[in-house]
Coordinates of C-alpha atoms in Angstrom, one line a residue:
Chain A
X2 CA 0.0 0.0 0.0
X3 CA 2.5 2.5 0.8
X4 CA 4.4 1.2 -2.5
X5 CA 1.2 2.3 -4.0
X6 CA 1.0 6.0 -2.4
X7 CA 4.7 6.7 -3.2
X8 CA 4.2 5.8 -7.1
X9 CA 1.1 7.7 -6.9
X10 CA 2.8 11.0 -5.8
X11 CA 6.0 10.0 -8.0
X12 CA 3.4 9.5 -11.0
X13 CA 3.5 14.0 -11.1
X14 CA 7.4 14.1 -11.9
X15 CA 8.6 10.4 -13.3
X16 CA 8.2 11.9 -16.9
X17 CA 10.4 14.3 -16.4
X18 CA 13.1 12.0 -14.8
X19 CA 12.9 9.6 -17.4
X20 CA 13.5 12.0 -20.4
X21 CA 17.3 11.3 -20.3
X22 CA 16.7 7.6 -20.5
X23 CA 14.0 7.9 -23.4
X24 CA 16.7 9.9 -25.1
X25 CA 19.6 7.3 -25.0
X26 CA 17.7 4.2 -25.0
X27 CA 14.5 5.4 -27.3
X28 CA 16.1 3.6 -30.5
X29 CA 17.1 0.1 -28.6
X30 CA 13.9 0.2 -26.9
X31 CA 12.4 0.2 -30.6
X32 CA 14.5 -2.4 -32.1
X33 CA 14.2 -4.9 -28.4
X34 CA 10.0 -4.8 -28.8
X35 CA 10.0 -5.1 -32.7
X36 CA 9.6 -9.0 -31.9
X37 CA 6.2 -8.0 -29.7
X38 CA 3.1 -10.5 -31.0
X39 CA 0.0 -10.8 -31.0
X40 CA -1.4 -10.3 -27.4
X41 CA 0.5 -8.4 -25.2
X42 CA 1.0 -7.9 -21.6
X43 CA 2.6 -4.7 -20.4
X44 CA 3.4 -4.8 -16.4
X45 CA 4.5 -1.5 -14.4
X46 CA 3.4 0.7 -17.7
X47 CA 4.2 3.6 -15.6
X48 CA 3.2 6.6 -17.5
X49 CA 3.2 4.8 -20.4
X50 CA 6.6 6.3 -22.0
X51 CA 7.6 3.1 -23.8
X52 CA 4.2 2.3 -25.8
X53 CA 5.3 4.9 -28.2
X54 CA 8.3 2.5 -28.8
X55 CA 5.9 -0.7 -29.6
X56 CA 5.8 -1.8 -33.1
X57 CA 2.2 -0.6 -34.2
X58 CA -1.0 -3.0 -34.2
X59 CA -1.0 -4.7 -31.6
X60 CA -3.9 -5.7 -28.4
X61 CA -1.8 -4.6 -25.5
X62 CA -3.1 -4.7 -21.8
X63 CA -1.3 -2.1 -19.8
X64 CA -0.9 -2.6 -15.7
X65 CA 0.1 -0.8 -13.1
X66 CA -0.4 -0.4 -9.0
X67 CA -0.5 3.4 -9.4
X68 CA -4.1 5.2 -10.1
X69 CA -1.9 8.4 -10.8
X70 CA 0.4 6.3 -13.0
X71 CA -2.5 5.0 -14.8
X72 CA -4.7 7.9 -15.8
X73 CA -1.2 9.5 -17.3
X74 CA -0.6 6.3 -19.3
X75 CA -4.5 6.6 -20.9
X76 CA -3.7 9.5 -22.7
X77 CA -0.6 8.4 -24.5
X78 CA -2.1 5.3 -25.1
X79 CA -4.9 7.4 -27.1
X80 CA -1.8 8.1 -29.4
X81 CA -0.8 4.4 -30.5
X82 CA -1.8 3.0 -33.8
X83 CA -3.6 -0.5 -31.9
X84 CA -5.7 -1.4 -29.0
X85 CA -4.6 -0.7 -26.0
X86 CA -6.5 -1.2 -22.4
X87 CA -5.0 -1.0 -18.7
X88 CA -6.1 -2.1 -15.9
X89 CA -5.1 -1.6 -12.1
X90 CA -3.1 -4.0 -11.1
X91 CA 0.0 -5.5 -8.9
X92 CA 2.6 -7.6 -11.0
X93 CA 2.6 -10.3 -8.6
X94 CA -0.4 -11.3 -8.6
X95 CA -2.2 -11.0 -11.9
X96 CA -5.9 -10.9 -12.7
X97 CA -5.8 -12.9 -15.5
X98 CA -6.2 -16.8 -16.3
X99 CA -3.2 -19.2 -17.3
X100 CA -1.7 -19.1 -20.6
X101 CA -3.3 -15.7 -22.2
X102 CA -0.8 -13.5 -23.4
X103 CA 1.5 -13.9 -26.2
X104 CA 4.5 -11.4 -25.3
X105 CA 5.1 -9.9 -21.6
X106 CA 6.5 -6.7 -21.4
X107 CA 8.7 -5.0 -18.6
X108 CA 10.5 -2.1 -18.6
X109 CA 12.1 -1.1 -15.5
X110 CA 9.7 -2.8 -13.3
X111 CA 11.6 -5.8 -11.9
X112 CA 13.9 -3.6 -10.2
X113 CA 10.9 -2.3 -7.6
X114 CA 8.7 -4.9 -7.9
X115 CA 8.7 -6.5 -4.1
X116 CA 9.0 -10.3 -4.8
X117 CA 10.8 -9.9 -8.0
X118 CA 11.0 -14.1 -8.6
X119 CA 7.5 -14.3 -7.6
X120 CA 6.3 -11.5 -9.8
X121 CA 8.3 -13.2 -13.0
X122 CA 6.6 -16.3 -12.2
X123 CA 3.0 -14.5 -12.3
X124 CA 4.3 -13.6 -16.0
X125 CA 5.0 -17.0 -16.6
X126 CA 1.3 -18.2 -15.8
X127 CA -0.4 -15.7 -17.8
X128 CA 2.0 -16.4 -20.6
X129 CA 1.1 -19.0 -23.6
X130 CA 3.8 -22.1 -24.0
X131 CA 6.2 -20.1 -26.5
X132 CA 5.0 -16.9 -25.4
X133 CA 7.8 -14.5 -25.1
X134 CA 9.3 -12.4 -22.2
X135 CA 10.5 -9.1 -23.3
X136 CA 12.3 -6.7 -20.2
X137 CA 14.9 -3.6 -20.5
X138 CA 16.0 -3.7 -16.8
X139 CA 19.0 -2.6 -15.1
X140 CA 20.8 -4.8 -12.9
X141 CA 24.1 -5.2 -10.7
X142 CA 27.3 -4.6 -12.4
X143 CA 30.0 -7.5 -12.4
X144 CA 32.3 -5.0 -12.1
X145 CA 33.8 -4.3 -8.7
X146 CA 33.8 -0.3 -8.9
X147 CA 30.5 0.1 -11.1
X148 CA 28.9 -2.6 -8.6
X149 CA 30.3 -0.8 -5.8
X150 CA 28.5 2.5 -6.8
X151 CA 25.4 0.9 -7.2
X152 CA 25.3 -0.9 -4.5
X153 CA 25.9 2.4 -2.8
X154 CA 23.3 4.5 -4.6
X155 CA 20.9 1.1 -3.5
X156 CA 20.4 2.0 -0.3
X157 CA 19.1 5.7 -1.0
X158 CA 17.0 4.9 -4.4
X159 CA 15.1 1.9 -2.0
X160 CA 14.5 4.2 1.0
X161 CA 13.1 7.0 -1.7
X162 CA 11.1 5.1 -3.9
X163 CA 12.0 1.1 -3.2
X164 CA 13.9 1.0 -6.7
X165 CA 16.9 -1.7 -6.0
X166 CA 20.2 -1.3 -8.2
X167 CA 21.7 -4.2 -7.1
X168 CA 19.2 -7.5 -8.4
X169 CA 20.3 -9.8 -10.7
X170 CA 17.3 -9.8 -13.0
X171 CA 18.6 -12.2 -15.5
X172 CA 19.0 -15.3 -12.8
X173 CA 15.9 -14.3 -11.1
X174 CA 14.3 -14.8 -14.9
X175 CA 16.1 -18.4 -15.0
X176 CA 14.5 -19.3 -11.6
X177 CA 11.3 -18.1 -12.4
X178 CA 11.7 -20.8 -14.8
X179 CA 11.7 -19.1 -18.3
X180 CA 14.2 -20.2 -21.1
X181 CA 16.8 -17.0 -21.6
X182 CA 16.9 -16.4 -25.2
X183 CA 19.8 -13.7 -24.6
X184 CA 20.8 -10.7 -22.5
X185 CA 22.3 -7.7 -24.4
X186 CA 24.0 -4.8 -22.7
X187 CA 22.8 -1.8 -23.6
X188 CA 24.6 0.4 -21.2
X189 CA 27.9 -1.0 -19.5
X190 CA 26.4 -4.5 -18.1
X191 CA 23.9 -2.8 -16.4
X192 CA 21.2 -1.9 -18.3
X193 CA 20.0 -4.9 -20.6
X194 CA 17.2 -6.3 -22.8
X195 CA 16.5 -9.7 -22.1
X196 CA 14.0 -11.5 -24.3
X197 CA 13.4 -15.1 -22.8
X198 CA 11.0 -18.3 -23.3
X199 CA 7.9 -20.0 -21.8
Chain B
X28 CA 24.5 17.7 -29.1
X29 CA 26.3 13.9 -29.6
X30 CA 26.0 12.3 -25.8
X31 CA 29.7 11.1 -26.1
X32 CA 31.0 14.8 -26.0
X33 CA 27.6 15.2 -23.1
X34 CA 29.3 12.6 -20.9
X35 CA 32.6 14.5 -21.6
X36 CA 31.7 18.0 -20.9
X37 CA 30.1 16.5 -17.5
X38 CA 33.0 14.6 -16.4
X39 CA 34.9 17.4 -16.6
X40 CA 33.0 20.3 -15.2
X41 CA 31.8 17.9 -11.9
X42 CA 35.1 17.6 -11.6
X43 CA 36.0 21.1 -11.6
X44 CA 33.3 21.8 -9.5
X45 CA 33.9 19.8 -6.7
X46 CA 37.6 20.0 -6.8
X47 CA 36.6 23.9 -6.4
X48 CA 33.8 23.3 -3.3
X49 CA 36.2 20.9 -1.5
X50 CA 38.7 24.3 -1.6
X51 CA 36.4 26.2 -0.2
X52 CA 35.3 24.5 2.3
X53 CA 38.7 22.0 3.7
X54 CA 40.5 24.8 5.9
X55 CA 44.2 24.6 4.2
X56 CA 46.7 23.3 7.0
X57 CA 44.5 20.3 8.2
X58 CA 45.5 17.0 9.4
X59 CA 45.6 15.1 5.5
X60 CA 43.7 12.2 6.9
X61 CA 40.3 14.6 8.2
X62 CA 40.8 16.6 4.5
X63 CA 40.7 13.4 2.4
X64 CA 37.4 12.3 4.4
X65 CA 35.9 15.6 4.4
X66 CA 36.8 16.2 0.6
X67 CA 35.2 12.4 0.3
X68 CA 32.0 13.7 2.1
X69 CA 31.6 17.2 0.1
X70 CA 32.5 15.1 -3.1
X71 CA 29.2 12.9 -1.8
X72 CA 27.1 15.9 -1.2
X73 CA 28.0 17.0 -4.5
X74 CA 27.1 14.1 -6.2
X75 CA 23.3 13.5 -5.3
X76 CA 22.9 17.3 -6.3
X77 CA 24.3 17.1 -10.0
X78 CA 22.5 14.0 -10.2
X79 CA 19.5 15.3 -9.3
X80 CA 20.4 18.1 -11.8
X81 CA 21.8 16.1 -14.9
X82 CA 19.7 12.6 -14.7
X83 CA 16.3 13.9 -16.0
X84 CA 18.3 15.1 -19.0
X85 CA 20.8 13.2 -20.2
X86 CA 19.6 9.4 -18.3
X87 CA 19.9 8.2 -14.9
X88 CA 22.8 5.5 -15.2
X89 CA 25.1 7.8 -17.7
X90 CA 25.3 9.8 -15.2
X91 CA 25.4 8.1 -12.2
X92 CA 28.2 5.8 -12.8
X93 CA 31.3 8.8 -13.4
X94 CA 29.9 10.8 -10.9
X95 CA 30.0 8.5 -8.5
X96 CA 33.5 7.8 -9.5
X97 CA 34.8 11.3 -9.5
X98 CA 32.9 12.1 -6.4
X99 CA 34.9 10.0 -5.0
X100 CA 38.3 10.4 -6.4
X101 CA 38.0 14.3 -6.6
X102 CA 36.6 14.9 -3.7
X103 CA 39.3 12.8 -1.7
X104 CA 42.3 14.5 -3.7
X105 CA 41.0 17.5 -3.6
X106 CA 40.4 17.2 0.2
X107 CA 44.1 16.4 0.8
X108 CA 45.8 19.1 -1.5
X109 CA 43.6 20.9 0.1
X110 CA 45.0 20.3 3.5
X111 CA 48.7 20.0 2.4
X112 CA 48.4 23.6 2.2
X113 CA 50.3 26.1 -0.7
X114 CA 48.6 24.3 -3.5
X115 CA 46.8 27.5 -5.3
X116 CA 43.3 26.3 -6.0
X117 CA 43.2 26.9 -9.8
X118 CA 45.4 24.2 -10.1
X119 CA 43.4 21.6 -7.4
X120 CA 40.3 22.6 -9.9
X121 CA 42.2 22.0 -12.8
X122 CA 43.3 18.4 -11.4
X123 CA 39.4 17.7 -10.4
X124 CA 38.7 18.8 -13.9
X125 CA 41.7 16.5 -15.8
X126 CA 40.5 13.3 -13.3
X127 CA 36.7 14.1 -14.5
X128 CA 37.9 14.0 -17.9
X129 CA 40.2 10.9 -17.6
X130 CA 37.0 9.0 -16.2
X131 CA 34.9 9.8 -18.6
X132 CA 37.1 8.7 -21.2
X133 CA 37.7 5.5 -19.2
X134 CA 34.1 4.7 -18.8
X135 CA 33.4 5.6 -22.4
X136 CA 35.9 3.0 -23.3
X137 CA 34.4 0.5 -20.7
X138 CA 31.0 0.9 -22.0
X139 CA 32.2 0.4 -25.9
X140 CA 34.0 -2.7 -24.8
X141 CA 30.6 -4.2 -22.5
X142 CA 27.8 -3.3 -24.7
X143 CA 26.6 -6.1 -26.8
X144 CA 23.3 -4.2 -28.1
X145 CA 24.4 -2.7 -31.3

């Protein structure tokens, strides 16, 4: 609940703070979803930044825990060329039945969401056998100094708004039981696109 | 404007400008151990106000990563010339600004050698 609140009053500034990362990571972001099918499940939308970056045409079903979040995502979704619906909604535990969707979508999400293995594994359920698992998600460096910075900048960024730099996304994707397809860095080894397998 | 010259440009004037805050505020003559720590802490300070500045513009990690590094290594540096006393404090900012620089170029390097998303 209080996860909820602090997204909710976040939800007034997060496009602003996220304009940097649109700008660098606009043209990956593009190229990573370009492999988006059919039905599609978008978790944490946020305020919806990244739909602009979806290949065109497709059903997507946007979620998120944050009201606020929520009613800023409607309005860019009026600007993509498909359907697109959203729903309130907690990653880990998903109102929808087994094998539904035919791509999940994260961006950014599994690095707040609370039970991050048990949240992949909701994604898992709702995904068809084949469907595909699309994230861009930042994650603890292998690198002693870069990993050292983050682990330092961890302990303010999960105070302020419980966003943790130091998960290892990519294992917690293998234990949630998905096939890894690949991991590409997009920035140092810390922010990736990871596309795996049901 | 290209974000490689971006990152460059910031390296080097957070390192300027905390190599220049840490003069102002180490007194000259201190013990070298307290003027590398306080240097360390200013350096800190520093930090989580640039970033707060420079992340909504030109992306959260980008940034976060050298600064963090020249925070760091600036502020400590600086802390201690500081303290050593007679070192005229163009020259201590010119040093925060050439360490900014070199870790920029480092982590530019770094990041060309890691990044496996064309």
């Amino acid at each position: 609940m209080a996860e909820k609140k602090s997204y909710d009053r976040f939800a007034q500034v997060f496009d602003f703070f996220r304009t940097g990362d649109m700008r660098r990571w606009g043209r990956k972001q593009k190229q990573h979803f370009q492999q988006m099918r059919g039905k599609v499940l978008h978790v944490g939308v946020g305020t919806g930044m990244e739909i602009l970056n979806f290949p065109p045409d497709l059903d997507i079903t946007c979620v998120d825990l944050s009201p606020k979040m929520l009613e800023r995502a409607r309005w860019r979704g009026t600007q993509y060329q498909g359907k697109v619906h959203f729903a309130l909604m907690n990653a880990e535990s998903l109102a929808f039945p087994d094998n539904t969707f035919d791509t999940a979508v994260a961006v950014c999400v599994f690095c707040t969401v609370a039970h991050p293995v048990a949240g992949l594994e909701e994604l898992r359920r709702v995904l068809k056998p084949g469907g595909k698992l699309l994230m861009f998600e930042h994650v603890l460096s292998k690198n002693p100094v870069y990993g050292l910075s983050l682990r330092f900048m961890s302990l303010l960024t999960e105070a302020l708004e419980g966003t943790h730099l130091d998960r290892d996304t990519v294992a917690n994707v293998r234990k949630a039981g998905f096939t890894l397809e690949y991991e590409k860095n997009v920035y140092l080894d810390i922010v990736k696109a990871i596309a795996a397998v049901k | 404007m290209n974000f490689k010259v971006i990152d460059l440009i910031i390296g080097v004037f957070s390192g300027i400008l905390i190599a220049f805050a840490v003069c102002r505020i180490v007194p000259a003559h201190w013990n070298m151990l307290a003027g590398m720590f306080a240097g360390g802490v200013i350096g800190m300070a520093l930090k989580f106000a640039l970033l707060i500045l420079l992340a909504p513009f030109f992306g959260a990690f980008e940034v976060m990563i050298p600064l963090s590094i020249i925070a760091m290594i600036v502020g400590m540096t600086s802390g201690m010339a500081v303290s050593h006393g007679g070192i005229p404090q163009a020259l201590i900012a010119s040093g925060g600004g050439t360490i900014g620089f070199a870790i920029a170029v480092l982590i530019y390097y770094s990041n060309k050698k890691l990044v496996t998303f064309k």
